[in-house]
CSV table of C-alpha atoms in Angstrom, one decimal:
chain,number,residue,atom,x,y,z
A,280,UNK,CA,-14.1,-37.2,83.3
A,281,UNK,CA,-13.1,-36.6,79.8
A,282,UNK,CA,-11.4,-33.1,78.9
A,283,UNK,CA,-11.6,-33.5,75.1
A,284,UNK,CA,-15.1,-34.2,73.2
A,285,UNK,CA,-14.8,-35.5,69.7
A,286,UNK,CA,-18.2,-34.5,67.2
A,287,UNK,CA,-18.4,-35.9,64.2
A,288,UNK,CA,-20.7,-35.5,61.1
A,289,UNK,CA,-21.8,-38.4,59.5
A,290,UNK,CA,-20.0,-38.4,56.6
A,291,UNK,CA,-17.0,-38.2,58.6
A,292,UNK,CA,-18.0,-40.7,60.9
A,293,UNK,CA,-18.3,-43.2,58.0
A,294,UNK,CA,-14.7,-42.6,57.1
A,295,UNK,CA,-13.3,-43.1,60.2
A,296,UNK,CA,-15.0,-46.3,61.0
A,297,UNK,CA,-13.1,-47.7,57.7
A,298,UNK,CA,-10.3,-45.8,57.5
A,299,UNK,CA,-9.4,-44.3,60.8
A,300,UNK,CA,-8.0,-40.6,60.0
A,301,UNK,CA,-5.2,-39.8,59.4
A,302,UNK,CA,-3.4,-36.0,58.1
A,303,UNK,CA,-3.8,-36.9,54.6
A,304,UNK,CA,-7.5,-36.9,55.8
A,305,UNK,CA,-7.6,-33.4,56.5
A,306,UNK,CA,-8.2,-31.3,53.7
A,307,UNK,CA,-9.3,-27.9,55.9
A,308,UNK,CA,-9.1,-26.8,59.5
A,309,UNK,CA,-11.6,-23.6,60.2
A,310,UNK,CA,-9.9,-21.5,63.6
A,311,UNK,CA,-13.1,-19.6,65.1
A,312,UNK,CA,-13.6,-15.9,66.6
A,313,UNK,CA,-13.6,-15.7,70.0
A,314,UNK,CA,-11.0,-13.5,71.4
A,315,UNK,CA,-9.3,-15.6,74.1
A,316,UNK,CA,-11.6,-18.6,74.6
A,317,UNK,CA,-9.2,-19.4,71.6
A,318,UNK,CA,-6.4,-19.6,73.8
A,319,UNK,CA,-7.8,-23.1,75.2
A,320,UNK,CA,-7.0,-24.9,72.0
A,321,UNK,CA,-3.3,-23.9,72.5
A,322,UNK,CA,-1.8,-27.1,73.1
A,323,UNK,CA,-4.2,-28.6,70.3
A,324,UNK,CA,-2.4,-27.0,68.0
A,325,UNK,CA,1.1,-27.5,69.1
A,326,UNK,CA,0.4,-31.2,68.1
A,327,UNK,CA,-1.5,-30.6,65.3
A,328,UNK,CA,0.4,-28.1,63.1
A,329,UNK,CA,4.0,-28.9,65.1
A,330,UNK,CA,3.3,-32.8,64.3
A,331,UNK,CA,0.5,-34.2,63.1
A,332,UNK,CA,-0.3,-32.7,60.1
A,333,UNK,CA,2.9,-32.3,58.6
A,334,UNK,CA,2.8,-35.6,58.4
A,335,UNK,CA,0.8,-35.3,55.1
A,336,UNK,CA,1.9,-34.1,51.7
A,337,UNK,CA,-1.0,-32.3,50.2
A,338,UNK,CA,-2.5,-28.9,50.9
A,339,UNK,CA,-4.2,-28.1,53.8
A,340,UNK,CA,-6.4,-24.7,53.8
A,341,UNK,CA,-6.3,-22.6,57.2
A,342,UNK,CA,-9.3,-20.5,57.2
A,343,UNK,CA,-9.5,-17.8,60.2
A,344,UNK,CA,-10.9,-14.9,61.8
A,345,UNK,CA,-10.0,-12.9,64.3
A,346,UNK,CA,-7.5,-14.9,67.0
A,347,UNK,CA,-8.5,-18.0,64.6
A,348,UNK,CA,-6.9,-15.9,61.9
A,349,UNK,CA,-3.7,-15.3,64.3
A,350,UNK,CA,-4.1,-18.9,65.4
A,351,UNK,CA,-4.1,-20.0,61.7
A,352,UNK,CA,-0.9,-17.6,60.1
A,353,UNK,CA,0.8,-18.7,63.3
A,354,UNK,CA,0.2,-22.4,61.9
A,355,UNK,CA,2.2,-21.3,58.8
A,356,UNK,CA,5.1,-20.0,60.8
A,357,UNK,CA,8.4,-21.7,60.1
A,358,UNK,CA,8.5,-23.6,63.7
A,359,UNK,CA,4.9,-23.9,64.7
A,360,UNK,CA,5.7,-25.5,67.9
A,361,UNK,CA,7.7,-22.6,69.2
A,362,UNK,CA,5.5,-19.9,67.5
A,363,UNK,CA,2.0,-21.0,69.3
A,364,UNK,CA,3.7,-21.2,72.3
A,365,UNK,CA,5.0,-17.7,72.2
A,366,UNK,CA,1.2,-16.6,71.4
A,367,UNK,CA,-0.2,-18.1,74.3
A,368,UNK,CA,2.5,-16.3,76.1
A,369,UNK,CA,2.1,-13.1,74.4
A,370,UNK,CA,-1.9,-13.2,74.8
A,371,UNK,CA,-1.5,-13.3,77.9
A,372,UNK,CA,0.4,-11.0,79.1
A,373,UNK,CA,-0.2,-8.1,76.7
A,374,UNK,CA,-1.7,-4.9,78.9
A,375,UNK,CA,-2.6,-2.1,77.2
A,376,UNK,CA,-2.9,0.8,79.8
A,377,UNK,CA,-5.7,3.4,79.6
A,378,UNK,CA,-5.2,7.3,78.9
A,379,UNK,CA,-5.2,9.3,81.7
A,380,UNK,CA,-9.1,9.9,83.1
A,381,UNK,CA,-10.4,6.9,81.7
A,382,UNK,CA,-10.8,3.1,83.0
A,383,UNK,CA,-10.6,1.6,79.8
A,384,UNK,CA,-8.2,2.5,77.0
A,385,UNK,CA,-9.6,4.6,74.0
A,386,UNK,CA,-10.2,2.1,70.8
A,387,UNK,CA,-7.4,4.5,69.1
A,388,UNK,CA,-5.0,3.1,72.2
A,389,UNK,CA,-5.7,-0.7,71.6
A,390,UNK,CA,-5.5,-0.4,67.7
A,391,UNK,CA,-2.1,1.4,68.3
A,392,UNK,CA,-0.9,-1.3,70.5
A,393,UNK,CA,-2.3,-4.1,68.4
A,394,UNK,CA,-0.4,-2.7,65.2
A,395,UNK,CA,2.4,-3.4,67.4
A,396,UNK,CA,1.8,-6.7,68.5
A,397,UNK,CA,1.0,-7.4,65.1
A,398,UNK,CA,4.3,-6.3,63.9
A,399,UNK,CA,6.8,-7.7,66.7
A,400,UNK,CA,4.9,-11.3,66.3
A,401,UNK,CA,5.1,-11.6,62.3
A,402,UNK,CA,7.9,-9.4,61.7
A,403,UNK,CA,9.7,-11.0,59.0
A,404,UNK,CA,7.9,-14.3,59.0
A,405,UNK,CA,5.4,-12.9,56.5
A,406,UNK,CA,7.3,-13.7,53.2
A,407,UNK,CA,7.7,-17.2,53.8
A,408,UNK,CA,4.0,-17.6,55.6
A,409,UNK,CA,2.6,-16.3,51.9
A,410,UNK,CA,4.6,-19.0,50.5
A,411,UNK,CA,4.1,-21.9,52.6
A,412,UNK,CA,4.5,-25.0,50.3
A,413,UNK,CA,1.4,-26.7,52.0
A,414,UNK,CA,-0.7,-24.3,53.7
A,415,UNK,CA,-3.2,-22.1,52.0
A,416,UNK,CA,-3.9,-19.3,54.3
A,417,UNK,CA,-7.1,-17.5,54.1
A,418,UNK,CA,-7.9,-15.0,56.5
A,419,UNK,CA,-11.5,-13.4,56.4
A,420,UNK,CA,-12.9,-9.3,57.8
A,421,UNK,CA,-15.7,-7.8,57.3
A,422,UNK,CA,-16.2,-5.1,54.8
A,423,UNK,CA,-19.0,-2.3,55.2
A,424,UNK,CA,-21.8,-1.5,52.9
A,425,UNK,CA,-23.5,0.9,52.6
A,426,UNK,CA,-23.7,3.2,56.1
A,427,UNK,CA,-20.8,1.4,57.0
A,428,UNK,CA,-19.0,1.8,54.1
A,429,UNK,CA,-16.9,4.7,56.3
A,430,UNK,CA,-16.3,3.6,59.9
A,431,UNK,CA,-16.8,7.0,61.4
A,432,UNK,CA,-18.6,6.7,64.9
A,433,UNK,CA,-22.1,7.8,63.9
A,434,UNK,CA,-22.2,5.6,60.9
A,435,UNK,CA,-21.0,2.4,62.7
A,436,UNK,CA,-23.7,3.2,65.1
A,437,UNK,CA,-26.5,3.3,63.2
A,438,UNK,CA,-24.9,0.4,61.0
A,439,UNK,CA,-24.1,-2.2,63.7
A,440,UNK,CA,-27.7,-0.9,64.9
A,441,UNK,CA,-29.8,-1.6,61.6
A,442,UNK,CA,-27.6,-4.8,61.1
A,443,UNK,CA,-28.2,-6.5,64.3
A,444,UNK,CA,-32.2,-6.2,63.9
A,445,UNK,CA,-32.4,-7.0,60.4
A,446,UNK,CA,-30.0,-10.0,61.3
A,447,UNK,CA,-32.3,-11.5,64.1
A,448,UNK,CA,-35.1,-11.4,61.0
A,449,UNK,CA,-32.8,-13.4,58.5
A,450,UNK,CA,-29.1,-14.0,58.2
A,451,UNK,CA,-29.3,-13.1,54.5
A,452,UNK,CA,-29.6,-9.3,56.2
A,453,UNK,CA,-26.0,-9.4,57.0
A,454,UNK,CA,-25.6,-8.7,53.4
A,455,UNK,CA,-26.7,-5.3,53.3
A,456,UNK,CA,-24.5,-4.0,55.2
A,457,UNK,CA,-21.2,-6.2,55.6
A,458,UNK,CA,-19.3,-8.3,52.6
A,459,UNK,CA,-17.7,-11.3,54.0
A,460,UNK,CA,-13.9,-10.4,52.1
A,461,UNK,CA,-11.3,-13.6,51.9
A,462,UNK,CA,-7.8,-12.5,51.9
A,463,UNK,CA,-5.9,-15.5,50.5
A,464,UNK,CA,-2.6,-16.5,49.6
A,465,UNK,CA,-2.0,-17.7,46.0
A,466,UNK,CA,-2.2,-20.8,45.2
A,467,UNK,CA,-5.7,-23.6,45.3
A,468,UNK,CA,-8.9,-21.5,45.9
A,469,UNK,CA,-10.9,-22.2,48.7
A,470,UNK,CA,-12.5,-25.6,48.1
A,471,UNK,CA,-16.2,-24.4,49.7
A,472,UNK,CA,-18.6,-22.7,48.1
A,473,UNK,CA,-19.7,-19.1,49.9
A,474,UNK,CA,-22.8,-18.3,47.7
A,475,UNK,CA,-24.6,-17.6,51.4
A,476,UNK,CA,-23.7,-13.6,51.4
A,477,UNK,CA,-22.2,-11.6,49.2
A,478,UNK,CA,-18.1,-12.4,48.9
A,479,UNK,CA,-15.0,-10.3,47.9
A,480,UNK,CA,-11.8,-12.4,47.4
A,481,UNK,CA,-8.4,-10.6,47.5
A,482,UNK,CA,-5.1,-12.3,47.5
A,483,UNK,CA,-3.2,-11.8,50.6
A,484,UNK,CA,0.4,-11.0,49.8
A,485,UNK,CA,2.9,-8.5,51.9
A,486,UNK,CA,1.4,-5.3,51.4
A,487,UNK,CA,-1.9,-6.2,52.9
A,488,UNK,CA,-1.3,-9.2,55.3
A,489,UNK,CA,-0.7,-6.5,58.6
A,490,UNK,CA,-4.0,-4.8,57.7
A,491,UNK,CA,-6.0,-7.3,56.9
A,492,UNK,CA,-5.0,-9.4,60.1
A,493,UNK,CA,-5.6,-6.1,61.9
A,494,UNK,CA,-8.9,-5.8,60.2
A,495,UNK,CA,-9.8,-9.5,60.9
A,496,UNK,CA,-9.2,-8.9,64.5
A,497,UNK,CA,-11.0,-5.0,64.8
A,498,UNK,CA,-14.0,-5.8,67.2
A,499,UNK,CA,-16.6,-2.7,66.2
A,500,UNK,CA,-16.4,0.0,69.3
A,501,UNK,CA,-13.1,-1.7,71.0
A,502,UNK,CA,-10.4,-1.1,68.0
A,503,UNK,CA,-10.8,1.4,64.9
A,504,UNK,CA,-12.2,-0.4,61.3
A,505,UNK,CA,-9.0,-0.7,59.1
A,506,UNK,CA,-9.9,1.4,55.6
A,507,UNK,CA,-9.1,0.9,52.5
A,508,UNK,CA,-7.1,-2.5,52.5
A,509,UNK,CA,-4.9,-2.4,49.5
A,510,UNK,CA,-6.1,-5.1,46.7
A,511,UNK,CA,-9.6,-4.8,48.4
A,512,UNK,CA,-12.5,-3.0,47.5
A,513,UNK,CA,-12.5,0.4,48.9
A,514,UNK,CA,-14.2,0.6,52.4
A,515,UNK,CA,-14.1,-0.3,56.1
A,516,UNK,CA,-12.9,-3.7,57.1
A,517,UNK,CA,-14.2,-5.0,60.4
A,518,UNK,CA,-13.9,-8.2,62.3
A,519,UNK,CA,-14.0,-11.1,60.2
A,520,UNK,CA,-15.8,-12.7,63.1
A,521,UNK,CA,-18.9,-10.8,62.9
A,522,UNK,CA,-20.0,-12.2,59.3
A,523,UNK,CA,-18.4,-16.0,60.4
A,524,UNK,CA,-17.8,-16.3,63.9
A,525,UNK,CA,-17.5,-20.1,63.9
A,526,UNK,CA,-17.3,-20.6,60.0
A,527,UNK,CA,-20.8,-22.7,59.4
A,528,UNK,CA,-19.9,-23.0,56.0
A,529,UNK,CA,-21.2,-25.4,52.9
A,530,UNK,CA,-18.5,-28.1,53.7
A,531,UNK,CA,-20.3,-31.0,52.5
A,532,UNK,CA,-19.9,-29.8,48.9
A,533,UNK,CA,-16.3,-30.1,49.1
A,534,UNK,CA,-15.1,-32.2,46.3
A,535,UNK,CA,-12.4,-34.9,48.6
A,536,UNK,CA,-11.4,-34.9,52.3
A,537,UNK,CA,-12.6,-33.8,55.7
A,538,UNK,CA,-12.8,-30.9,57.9
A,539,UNK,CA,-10.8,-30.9,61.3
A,540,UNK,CA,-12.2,-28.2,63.7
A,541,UNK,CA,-10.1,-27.8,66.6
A,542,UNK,CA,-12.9,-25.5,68.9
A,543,UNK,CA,-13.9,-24.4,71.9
A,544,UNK,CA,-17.4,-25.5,72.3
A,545,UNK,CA,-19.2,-27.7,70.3
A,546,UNK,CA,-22.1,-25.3,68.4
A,547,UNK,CA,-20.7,-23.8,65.2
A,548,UNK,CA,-22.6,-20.5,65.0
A,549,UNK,CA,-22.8,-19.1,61.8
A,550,UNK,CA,-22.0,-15.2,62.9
A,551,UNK,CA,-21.3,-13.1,65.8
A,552,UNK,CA,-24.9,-11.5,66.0
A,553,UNK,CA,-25.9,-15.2,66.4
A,554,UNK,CA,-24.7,-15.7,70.1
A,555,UNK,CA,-28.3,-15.2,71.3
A,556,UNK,CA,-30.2,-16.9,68.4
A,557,UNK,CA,-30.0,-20.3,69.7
A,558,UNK,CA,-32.1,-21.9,66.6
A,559,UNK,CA,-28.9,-20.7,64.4
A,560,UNK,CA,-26.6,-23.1,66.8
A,561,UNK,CA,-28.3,-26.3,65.6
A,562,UNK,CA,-25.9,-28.7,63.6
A,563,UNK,CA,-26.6,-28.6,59.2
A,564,UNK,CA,-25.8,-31.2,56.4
A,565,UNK,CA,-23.1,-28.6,55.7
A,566,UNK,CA,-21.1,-30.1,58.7
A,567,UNK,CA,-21.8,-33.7,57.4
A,568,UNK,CA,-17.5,-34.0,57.0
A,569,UNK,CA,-16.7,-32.3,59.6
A,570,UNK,CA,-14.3,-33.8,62.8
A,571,UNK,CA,-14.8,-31.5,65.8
A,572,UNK,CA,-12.6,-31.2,68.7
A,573,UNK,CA,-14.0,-29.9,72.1
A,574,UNK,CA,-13.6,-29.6,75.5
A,575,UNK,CA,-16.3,-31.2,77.8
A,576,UNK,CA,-18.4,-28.9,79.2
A,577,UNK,CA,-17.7,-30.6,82.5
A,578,UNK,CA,-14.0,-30.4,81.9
A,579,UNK,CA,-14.5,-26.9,81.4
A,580,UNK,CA,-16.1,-26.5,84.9
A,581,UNK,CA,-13.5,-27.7,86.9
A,582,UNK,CA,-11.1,-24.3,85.1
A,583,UNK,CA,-10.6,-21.2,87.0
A,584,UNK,CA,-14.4,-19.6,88.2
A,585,UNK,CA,-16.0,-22.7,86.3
A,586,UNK,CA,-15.3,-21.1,82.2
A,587,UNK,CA,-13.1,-20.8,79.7
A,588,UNK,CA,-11.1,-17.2,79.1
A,589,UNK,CA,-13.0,-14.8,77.9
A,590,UNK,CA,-12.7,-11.0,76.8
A,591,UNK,CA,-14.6,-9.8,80.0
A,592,UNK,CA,-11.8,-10.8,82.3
A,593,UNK,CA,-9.7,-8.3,81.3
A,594,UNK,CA,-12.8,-5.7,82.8
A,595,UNK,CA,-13.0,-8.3,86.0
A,596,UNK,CA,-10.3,-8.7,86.9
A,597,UNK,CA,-6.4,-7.0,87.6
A,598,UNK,CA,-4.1,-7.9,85.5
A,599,UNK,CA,-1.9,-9.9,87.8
A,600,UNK,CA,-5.1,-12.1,88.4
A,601,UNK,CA,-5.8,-12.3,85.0
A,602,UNK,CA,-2.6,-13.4,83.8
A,603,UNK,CA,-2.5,-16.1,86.5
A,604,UNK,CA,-5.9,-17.3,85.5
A,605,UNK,CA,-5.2,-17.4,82.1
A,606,UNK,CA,-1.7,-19.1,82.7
A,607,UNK,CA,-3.6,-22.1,84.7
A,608,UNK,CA,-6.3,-22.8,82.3
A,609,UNK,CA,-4.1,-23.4,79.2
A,610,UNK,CA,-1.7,-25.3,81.5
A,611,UNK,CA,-4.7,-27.4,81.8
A,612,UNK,CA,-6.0,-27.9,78.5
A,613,UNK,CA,-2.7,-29.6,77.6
A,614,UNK,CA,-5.1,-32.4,78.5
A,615,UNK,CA,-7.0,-32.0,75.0
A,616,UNK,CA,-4.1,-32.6,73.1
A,617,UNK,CA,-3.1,-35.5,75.2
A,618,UNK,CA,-6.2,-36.9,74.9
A,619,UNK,CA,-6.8,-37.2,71.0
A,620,UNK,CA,-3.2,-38.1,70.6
A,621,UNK,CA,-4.4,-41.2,73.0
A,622,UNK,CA,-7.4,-41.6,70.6
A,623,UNK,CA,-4.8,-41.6,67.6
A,624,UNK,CA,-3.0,-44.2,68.9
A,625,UNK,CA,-5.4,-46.4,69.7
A,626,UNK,CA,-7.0,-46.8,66.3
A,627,UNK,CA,-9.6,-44.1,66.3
A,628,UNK,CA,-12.6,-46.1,67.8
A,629,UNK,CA,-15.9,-44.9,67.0
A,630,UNK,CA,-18.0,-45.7,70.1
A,631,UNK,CA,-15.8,-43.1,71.6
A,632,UNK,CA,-17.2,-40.3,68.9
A,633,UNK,CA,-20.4,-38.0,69.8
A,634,UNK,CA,-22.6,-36.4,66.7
A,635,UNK,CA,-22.0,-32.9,66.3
C-alpha cells in the first residue's frame, strides 16, 4: 500500500517525463485551509522547505490560508526544520479551557489564546520572514462587504446566511459579500491572475503580519473577525479559507514553472462553502501545472479511527486522547515524505504519477 499519491496536470506531466523535477521547477507551493488535517503534511514539509527547495536559487511564492498560512510563514522561518517541528508540537498540544458554565470556550476565549500562540510562535522571527531573500509570502483573509462589513453577531449571521445560498447558486456570489484580500510581502507579485472575485492586495509588513495571520485563521462563530487590518481596506477580515479553501486558482496562465501542492486529499475545492458541492471538486485546465502530493485514501484508513485529524476531535474527544491521536498519525505520515524523497531519487518515473 502506498502512503503518498502523486497527481499531476498534464502540463506538468509533460515536464517531468523530459526533465524530471527538480526545485528550480517549482515556482509556487499553495498550503490549503483545513485546520488540522494540515498537520498530516508535517513531515512533507520538513523535507521540502528544510531541504529540498533550498536547493534552488529563484523565488518561490508561498500562498496560504488559515494553518496553510501558518504552515507557509513557518516555511520562511530561519530554520524550517526545527520551526515545523515545533508547530506540529504546538498544534497539538494547545488546550484552551472553557469559561466557567460552558463546554466549549467562548470565541472571545480562543481569539485571546490564539493572539498568544500567534505571538510566542513568531515572536521576533517576523522581520527577517518579511525579508526572506527567496520566499514571497502571501497570506490571504477574507474581508466583508456589505452586511458583513462589521462582524457584529447579527450581521455575520445573516451574512454567512445570505452567502452560503447565493454561493450554492454561483461562486461569483461570494463576491458580494466577501473580498478575497492578499497580504504580501514586497518584492515579485503574485504570478496568477485572480480576476475570479473581487481582490484587495496589501503588503504585509510588521504592523499587520499578527493581524492578518490572526484574520486568516478566524473561522466565523469559533474566533472573533479581526477589524480594520492596518494597510487594508477598512472592514472585517475573516478566514482566508472561506473565499480559497484549497486555492483552485488560474495556474495555467502563469508565465514559467510549476505548482508543487503538498495536500491532504486530492480534490482542490475552490472555497469553504464548497465542501458539499461536489461538481465544484472536479479537476480544471487551471491545474494543468500543477504537482500534487497526497495521501492514499487507503493509507489514510489504516490512521487512528480510519481519518485524518480534524477540528471535530477536539469536541470528541479529551484532550489526553486527542493529543495521543494526533501524536500517532503525524508519526505516521513521516511515510509521505519518505516516499517522494524515494520517487526523487529514482528519477521521477511517470508510470508511478496519477492525473489530478
Amino acid at each position: 500500500m502506498k502512503a503518498l499519491h502523486i497527481h499531476v496536470g498534464e502540463r506538468a506531466r509533460r515536464h517531468i517525463a523530459s526533465h524530471g523535477l527538480s526545485p528550480q521547477d517549482v515556482r509556487l507551493v499553495p498550503a490549503a485551509a483545513g485546520g488540522p488535517k494540515g498537520l498530516i503534511l508535517n513531515h512533507l514539509d520538513q523535507h521540502l522547505f528544510g531541504h529540498w527547495l533550498p536547493q534552488g536559487g529563484h523565488t518561490v511564492h508561498l500562498v496560504g490560508a488559515s494553518i496553510g498560512a501558518w504552515r507557509m510563514a513557518t516555511a520562511a522561518m530561519a530554520d524550517p526544520l526545527k520551526a515545523f517541528k515545533d508547530l506540529a508540537s504546538g498544534y497539538i498540544q494547545q488546550n484552551i479551557e472553557p469559561e466557567v458554565g460552558r463546554k466549549m470556550p467562548s470565541s472571545k476565549r480562543i481569539t485571546a489564546g490564539f493572539i498568544d500562540t500567534l505571538r510566542d510562535f513568531f515572536g521576533d522571527s517576523v522581520p527577517g520572514m518579511l525579508q526572506h531573500p527567496r520566499y514571497q509570502l502571501h497570506v490571504l483573509t477574507s474581508r466583508g462587504r456589505q452586511v458583513l462589513r462589521k462582524g457584529t453577531p447579527s450581521r455575520t449571521v445573516v451574512g454567512f446566511t445570505g452567502l452560503a445560498l447565493g454561493n450554492a447558486m454561483s461562486r461569483k456570489a461570494v463576491g458580494l459579500f466577501l473580498e478575497r484580500t492578499v497580504f504580501s510581502t514586497a518584492g515579485e507579485a503574485l504570478p496568477v491572475p485572480l480576476n475570479d472575485l473581487p481582490t484587495g492586495r496589501v503588503e504585509l509588513d510588521r504592523s499587520n503580519f499578527m493581524p492578518a495571520m490572526l484574520a486568516s485563521c478566524s473561522i466565523p462563530f469559533m474566533l472573533e473577525a479581526v477589524n480594520d487590518i492596518p494597510g487594508a481596506k477598512p472592514g472585517s477580515h475573516w478566514d482566508g479559507g472561506i473565499v480559497d479553501y484549497h486555492f483552485h486558482w488560474h495556474y495555467s496562465a502563469m508565465n514559467q514553472g510549476l505548482v508543487l501542492y503538498p495536500h491532504f486529499q486530492q480534490r482542490v475545492v475552490p472555497g469553504w462553502l464548497d465542501k458539499a458541492l461536489k461538481w465544484r471538486h472536479k479537476a480544471s485546465p487551471w491545474l494543468d501545472n500543477m504537482v500534487l502530493l497526497a495521501p492514499s485514501p487507503q493509507w489514510v484508513a489504516s490512521l487512528p479511527g480510519g481519518k485524518l485529524p480534524d477540528r471535530n476531535d477536539f469536541a470528541g474527544m479529551s484532550y489526553e486522547q486527542r493529543v495521543k491521536v494526533w501524536t500517532q498519525a503525524v508519526a505516521a505520515a513521516e511515510a509521505l515524505s519518505d516516499e517522494w524523497q524515494d520517487w526523487l531519487r529514482r528519477g521521477c518515473p511517470t508510470d508511478e504519477l496519477r492525473p489530478i
